[in-house]
CSV table of C-alpha atoms in Angstrom, one decimal:
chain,number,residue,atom,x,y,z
A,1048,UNK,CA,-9.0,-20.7,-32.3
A,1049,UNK,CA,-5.9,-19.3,-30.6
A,1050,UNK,CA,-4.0,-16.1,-31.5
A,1051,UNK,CA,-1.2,-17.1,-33.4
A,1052,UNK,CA,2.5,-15.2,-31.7
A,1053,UNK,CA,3.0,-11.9,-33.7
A,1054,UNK,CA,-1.0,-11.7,-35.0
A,1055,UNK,CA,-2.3,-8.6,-35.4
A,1056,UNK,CA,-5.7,-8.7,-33.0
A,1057,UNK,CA,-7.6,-6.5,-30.7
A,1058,UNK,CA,-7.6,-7.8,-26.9
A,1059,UNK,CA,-11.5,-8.0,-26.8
A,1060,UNK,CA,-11.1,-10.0,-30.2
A,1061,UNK,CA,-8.4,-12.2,-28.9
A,1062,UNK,CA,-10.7,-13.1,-25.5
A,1063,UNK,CA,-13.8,-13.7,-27.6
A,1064,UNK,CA,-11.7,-15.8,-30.7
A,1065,UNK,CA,-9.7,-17.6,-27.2
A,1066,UNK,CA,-13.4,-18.2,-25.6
A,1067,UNK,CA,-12.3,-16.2,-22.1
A,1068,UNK,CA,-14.9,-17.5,-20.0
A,1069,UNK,CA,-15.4,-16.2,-16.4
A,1070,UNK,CA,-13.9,-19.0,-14.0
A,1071,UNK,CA,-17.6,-20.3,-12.8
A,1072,UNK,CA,-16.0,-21.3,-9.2
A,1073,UNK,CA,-15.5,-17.4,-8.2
A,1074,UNK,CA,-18.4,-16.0,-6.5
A,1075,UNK,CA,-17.3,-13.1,-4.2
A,1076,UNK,CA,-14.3,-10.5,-3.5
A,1077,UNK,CA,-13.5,-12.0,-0.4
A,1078,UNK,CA,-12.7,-15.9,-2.4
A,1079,UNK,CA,-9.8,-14.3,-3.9
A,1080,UNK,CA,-7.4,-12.4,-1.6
A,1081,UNK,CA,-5.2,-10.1,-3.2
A,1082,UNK,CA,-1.3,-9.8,-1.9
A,1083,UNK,CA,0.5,-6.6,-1.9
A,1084,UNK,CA,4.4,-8.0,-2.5
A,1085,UNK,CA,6.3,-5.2,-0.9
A,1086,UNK,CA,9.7,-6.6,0.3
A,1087,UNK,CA,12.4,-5.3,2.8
A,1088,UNK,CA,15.6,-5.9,0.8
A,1089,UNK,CA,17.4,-3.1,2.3
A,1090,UNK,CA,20.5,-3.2,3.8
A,1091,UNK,CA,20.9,-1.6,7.8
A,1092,UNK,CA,23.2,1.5,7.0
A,1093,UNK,CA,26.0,2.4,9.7
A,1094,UNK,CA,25.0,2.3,13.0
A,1095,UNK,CA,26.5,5.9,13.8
A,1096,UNK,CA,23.8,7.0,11.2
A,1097,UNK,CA,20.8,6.2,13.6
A,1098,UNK,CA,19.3,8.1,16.1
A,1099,UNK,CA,21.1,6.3,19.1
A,1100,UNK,CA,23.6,3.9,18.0
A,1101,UNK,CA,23.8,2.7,21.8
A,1102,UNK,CA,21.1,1.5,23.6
A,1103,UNK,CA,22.6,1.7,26.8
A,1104,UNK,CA,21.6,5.3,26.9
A,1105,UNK,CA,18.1,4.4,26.0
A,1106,UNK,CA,16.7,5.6,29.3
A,1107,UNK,CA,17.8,9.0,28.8
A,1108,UNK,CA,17.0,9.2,25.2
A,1109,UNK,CA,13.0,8.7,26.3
A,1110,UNK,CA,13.0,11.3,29.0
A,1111,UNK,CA,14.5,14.2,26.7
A,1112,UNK,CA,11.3,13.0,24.3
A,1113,UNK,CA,8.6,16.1,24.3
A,1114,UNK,CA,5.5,14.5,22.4
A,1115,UNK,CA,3.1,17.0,21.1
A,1116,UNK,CA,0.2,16.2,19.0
A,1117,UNK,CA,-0.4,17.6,15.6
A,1118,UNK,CA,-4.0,18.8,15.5
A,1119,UNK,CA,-4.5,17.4,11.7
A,1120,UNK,CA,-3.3,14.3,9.3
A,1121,UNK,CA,-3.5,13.6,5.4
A,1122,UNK,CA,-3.8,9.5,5.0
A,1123,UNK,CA,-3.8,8.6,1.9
A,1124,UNK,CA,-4.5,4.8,0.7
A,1125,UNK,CA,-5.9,2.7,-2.4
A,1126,UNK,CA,-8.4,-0.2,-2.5
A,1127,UNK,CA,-8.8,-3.0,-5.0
A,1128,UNK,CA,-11.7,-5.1,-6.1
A,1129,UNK,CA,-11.6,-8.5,-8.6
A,1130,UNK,CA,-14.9,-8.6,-10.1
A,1131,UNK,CA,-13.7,-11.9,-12.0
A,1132,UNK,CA,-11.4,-14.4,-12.7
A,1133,UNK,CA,-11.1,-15.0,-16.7
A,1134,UNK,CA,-9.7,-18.4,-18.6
A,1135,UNK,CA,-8.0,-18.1,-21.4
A,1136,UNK,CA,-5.9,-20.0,-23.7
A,1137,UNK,CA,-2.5,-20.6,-21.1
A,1138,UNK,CA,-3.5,-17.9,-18.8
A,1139,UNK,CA,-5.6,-16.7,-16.0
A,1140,UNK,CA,-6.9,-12.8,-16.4
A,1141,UNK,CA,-8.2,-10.9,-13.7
A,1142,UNK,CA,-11.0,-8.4,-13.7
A,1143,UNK,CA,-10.9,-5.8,-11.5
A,1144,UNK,CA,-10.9,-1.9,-10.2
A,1145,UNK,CA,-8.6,0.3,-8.2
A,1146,UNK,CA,-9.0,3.3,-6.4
A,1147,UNK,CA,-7.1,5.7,-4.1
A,1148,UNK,CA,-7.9,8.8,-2.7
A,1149,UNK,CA,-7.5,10.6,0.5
A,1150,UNK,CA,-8.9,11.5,3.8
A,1151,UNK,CA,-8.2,14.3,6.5
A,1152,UNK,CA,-8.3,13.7,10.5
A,1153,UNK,CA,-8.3,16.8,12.3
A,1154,UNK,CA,-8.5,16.9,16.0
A,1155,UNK,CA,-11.5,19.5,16.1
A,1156,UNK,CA,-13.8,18.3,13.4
A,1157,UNK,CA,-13.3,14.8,13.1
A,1158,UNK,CA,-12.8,12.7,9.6
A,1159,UNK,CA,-13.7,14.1,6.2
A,1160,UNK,CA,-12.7,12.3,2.6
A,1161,UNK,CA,-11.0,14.8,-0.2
A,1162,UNK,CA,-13.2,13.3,-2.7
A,1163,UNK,CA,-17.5,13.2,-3.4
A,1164,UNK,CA,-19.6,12.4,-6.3
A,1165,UNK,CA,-18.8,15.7,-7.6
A,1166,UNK,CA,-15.1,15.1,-7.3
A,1167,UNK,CA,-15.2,11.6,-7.3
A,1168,UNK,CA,-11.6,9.5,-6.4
A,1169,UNK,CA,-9.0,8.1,-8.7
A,1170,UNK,CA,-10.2,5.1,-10.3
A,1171,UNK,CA,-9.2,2.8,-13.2
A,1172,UNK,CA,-10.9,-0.6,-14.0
A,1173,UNK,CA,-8.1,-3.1,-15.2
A,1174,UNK,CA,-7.4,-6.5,-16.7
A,1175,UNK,CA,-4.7,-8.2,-15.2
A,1176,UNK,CA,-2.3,-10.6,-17.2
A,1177,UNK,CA,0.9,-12.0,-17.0
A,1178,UNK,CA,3.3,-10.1,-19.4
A,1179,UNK,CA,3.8,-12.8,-21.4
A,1180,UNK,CA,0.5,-12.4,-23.4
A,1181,UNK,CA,1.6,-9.3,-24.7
A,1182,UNK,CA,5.0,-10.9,-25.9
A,1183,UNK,CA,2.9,-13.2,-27.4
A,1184,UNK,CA,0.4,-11.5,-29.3
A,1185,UNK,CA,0.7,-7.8,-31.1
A,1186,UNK,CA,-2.5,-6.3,-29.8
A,1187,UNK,CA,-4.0,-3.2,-32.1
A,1188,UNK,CA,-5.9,-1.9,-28.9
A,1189,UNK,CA,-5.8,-3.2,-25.2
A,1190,UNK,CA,-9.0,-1.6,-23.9
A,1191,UNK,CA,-12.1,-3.8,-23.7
A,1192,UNK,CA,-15.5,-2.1,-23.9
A,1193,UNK,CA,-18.2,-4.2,-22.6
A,1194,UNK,CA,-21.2,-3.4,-24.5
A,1195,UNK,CA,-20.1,0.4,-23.8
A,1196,UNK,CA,-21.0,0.4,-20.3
A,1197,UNK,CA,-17.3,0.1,-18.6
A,1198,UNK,CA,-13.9,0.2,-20.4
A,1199,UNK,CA,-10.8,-2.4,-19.3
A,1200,UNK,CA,-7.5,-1.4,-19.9
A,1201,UNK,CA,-5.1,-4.4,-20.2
A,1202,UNK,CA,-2.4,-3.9,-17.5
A,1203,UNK,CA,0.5,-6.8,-17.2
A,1204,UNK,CA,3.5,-7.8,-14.7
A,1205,UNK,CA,6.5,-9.7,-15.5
A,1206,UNK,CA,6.1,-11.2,-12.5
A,1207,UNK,CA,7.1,-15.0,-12.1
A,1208,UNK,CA,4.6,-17.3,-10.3
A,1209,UNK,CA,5.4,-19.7,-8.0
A,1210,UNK,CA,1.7,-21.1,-8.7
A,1211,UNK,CA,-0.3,-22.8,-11.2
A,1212,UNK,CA,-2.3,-20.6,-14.2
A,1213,UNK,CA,0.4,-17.8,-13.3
A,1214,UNK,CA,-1.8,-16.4,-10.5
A,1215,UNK,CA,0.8,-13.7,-9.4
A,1216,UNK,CA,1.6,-11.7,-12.4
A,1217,UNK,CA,-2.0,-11.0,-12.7
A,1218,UNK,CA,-2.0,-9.9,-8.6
A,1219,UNK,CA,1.4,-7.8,-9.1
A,1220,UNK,CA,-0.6,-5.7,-11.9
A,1221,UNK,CA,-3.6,-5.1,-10.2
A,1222,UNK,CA,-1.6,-3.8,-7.3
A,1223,UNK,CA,0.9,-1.7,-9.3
A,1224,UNK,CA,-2.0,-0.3,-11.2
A,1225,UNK,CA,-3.1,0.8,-7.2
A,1226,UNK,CA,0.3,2.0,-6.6
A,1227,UNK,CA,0.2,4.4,-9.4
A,1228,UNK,CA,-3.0,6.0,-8.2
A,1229,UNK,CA,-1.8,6.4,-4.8
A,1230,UNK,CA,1.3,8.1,-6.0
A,1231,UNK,CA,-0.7,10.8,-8.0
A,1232,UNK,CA,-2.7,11.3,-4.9
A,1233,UNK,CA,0.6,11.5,-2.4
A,1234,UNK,CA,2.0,13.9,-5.1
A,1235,UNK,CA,-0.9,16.3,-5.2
A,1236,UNK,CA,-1.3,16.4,-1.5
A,1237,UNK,CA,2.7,17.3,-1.4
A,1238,UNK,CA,3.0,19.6,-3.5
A,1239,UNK,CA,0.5,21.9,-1.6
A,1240,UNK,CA,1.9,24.4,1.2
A,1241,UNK,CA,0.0,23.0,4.0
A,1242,UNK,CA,2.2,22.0,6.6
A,1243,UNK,CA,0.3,18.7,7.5
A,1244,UNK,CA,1.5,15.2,8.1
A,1245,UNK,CA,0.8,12.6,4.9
A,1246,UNK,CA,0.7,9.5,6.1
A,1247,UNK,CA,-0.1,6.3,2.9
A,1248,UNK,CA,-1.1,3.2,4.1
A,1249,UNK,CA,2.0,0.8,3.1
A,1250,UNK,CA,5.8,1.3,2.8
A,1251,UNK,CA,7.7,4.3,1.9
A,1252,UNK,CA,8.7,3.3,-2.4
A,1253,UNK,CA,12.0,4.3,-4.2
A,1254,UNK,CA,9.9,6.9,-6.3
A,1255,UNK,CA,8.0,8.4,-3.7
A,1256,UNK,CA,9.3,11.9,-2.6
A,1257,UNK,CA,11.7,12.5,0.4
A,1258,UNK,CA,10.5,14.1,3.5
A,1259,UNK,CA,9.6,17.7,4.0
A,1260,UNK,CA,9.5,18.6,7.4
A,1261,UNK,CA,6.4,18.5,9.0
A,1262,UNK,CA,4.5,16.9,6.3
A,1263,UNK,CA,6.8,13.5,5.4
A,1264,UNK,CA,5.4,11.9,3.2
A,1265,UNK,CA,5.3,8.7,5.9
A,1266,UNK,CA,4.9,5.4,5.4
A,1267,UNK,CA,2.4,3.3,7.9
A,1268,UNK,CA,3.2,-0.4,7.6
A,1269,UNK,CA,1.3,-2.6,9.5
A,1270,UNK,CA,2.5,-6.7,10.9
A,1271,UNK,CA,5.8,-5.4,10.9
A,1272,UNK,CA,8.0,-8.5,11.8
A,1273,UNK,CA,11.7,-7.3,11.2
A,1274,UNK,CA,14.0,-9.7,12.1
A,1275,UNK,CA,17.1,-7.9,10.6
A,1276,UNK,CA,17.6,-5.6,13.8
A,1277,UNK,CA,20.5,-6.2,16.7
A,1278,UNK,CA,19.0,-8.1,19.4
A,1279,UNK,CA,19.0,-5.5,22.1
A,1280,UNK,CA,17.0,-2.9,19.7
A,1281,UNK,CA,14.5,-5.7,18.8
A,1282,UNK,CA,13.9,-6.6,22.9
A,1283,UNK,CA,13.0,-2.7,23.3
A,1284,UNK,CA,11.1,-2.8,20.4
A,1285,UNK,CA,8.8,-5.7,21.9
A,1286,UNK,CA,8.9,-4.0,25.4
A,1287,UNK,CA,6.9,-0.7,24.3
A,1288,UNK,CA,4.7,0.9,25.9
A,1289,UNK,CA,1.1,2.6,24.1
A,1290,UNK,CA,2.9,5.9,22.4
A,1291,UNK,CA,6.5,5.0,23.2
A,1292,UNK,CA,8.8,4.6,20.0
A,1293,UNK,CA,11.8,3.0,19.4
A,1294,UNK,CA,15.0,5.7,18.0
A,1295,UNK,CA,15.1,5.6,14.2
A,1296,UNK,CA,17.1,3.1,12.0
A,1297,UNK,CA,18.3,4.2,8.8
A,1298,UNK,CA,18.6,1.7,5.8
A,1299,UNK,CA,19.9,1.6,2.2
A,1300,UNK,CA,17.1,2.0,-0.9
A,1301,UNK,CA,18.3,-0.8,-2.7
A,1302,UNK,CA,16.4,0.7,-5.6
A,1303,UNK,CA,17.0,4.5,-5.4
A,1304,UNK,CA,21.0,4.4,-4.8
A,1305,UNK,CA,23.4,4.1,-2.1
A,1306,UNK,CA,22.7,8.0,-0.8
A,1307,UNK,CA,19.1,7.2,0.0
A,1308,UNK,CA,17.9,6.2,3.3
A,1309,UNK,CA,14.7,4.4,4.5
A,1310,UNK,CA,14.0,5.8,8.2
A,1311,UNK,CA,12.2,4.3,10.1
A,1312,UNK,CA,11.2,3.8,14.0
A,1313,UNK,CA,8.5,1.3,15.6
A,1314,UNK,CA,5.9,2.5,17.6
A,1315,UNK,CA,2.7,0.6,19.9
A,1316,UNK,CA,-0.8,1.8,19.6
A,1317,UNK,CA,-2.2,0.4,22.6
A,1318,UNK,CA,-1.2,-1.3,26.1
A,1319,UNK,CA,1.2,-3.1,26.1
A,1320,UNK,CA,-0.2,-7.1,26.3
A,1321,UNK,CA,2.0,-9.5,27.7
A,1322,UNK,CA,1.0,-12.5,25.9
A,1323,UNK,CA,0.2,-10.2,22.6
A,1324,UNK,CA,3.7,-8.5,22.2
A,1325,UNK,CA,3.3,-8.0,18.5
A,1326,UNK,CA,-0.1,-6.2,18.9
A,1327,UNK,CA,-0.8,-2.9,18.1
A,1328,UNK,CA,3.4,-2.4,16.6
A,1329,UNK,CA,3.6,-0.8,13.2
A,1330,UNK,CA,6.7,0.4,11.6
A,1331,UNK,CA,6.7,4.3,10.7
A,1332,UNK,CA,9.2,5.0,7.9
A,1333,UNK,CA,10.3,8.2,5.5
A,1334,UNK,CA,12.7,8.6,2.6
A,1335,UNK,CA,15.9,11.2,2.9
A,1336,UNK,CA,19.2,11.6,1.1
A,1337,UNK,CA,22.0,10.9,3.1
A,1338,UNK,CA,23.7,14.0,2.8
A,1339,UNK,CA,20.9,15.8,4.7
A,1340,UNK,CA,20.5,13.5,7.3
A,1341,UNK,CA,22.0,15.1,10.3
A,1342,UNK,CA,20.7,18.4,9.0
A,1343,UNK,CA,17.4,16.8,9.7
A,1344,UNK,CA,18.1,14.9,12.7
A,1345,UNK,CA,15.9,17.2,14.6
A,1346,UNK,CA,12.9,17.1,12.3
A,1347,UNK,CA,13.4,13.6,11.5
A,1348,UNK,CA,12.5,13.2,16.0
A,1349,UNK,CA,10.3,15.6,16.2
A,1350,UNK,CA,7.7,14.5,13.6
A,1351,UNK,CA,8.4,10.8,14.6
A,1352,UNK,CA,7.6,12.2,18.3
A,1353,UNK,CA,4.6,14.2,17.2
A,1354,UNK,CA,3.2,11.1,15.4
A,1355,UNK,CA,3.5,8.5,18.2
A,1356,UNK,CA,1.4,10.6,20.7
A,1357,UNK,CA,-1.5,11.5,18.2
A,1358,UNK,CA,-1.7,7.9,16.4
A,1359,UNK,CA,-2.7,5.7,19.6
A,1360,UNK,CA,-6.1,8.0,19.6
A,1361,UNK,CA,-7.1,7.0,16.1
A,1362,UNK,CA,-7.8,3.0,17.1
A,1363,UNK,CA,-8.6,0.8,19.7
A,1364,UNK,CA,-7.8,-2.9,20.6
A,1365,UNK,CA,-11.1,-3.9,19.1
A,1366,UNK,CA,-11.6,-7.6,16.9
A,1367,UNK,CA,-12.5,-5.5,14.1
A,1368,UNK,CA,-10.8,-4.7,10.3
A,1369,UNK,CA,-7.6,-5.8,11.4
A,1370,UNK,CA,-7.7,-3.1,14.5
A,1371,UNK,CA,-5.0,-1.8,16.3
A,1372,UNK,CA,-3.1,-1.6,14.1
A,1373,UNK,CA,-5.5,-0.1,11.3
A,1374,UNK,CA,-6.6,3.4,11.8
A,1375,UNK,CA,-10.4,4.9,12.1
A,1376,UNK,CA,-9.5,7.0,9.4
A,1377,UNK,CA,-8.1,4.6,7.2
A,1378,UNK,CA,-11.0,2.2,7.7
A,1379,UNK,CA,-13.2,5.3,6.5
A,1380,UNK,CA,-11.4,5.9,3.7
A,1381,UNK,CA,-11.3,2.2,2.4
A,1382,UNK,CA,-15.5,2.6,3.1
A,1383,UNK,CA,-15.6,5.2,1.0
A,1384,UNK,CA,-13.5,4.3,-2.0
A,1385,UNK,CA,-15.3,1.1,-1.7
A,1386,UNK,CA,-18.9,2.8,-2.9
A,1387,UNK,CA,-17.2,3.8,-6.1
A,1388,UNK,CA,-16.6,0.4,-7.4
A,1389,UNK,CA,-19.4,-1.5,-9.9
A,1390,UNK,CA,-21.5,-4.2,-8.2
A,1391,UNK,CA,-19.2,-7.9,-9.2
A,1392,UNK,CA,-22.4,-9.5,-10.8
A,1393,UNK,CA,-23.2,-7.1,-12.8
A,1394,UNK,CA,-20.0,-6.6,-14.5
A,1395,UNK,CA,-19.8,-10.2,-14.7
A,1396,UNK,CA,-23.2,-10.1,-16.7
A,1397,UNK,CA,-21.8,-7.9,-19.0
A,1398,UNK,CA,-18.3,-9.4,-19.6
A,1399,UNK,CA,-20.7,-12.5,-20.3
A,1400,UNK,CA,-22.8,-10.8,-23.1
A,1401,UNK,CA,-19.5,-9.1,-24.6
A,1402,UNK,CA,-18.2,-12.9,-25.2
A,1403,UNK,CA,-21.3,-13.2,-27.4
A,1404,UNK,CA,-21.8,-9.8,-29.1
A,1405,UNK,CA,-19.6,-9.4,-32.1
């Protein structure tokens, strides 16, 4: 039977009344690839705003560069896993778990995560829909508890799908659910008086907070492609050499209002391959009002500068978890938040006898 629009049902009532089986073609994580749908919408902001609006004088712009390494970084990241895809009625339901937490580099002692089993990282298991299930159905609850082993939380996007069985509202959700995890954990680690570099794996957001000097927060995007750059900053950009950077572009938050600046600079991690020149290029990027901008100029250069010298000795050019441009630190923190996740056929096992209890 299906839920009728505007019925008064529980979730876990409306999957078992809607017969929500498990989609019997997924077997692993790695058969359903997740996307994070981060755009660049923002608009380049006045050349006389950057940090060298002519590159003729590019040459001596590097030489006044004095690089020193910070002996210690914060990077901070989430990790997803679908356990399951679920059928039901119009609609395909994803169940899954997200995590974030963070881990600290420091030059003299190596990596070390900020979470254990005693302090375990953030973590919320989730069921993905489209928003329109909500709209049509008045849910009492939204949190499934299977057999009272794990509790689900229903989380939804609004997000339209350009595919069948609305696969990317359910995607959008899990990875805002991820967001908000790594947002708590980018917020705890600013707010303390340490004056370390946060670095989050993934673009600098509209609500994340504006850079401090000497701690950021800063974005690390990797496959950054911009194509929105004048062509004689993007011919520097490809010529880079390992630890060079390009000078910082400033754009418009189309989201957090025509003060607010994205900053950003591109940087190499390794040599410099000829045939490769998009290998080992990320994009480095912070959030600051315009107003303050050329009060921060300075800072804004120097922590760039101090970042580009100590990042090319956290990787290698190896064929390895999407290395260079992935970190060692990064790839040990996505490890370890990976332990904390339930084992996929065993939640599936007990979504299964959930479907039949009453």
């Amino acid at each position: 039977m299906e839920g009728e629009s505007g019925s008064n049902l529980t979730l876990a009532d409306y999957l078992r009344s809607n017969f929500a089986q498990l989609d019997h073609w997924f077997y692993e994580e790695s058969s359903y690839q997740v996307s994070s749908f981060e755009s660049e919408e923002d608009l380049l902001a006045p050349q006389e705003l950057w940090e060298l609006d002519d590159l003729s004088q590019l040459s001596e712009w590097k030489q006044k560069r004095v690089k020193t390494p910070v002996p210690s970084i914060f990077f901070v990241d989430g990790r997803m896993k679908i356990h399951g895809r679920i059928l039901v009625d119009r609609y395909l339901l994803l169940l899954a778990e997200v995590s974030a937490g963070f881990a600290q580099w420091e030059k003299s002692g190596g990596v070390r995560m900020g979470f254990s089993q005693d302090r375990p990282p953030a973590l919320r298991k989730i069921i993905a829909a489209p928003e329109e299930i909500k709209s049509r159905n008045i849910f009492t609850t939204t949190n499934v508890s299977l057999l009272g082993k794990m509790v689900f939380s229903l989380e939804v996007s609004s997000r339209s799908s350009r595919y069948p069985a609305q696969a990317e509202a359910p995607e959008q959700a899990i990875f805002t659910a991820m967001q908000q995890l790594e947002k708590k954990v980018l917020l705890d680690l600013w707010g303390r008086e340490e004056n370390t570099p946060i670095i989050k794996d993934g673009i600098i957001r509209p609500d994340d907070p504006a850079f401090q000097p000497g701690v950021g927060p800063c974005g690390l995007v990797k496959r950054s492609e911009s194509r929105r750059l004048p062509p004689s900053y993007f011919e520097t950009l490809l010529q880079l050499g390992k630890g060079e950077r390009t000078p910082f572009v400033c754009a418009y938050f189309p989201k957090r209002g025509k003060n607010w600046l994205r900053v950003y600079c591109f940087t190499r991690l390794v040599e410099l391959e000829p045939y490769s020149p998009w290998q080992g290029i990320i994009r480095l990027e912070i959030a600051v009002e315009e107003s303050v901008l050329f009060h921060l100029r300075d800072e804004i250069s120097c922590f760039f500068d101090q970042l580009v010298v100590t990042l090319p000795t956290l990787t290698a050019s190896y064929p390895w978890k999407r290395l260079p441009e992935n970190l060692f630190p990064v790839i040990a923190l996505e490890e370890h938040l990976g332990q904390y996740f339930s084992s996929s056929s065993w939640v599936q096992n007990l979504y299964r006898l959930f479907l039949r209890s009453e």
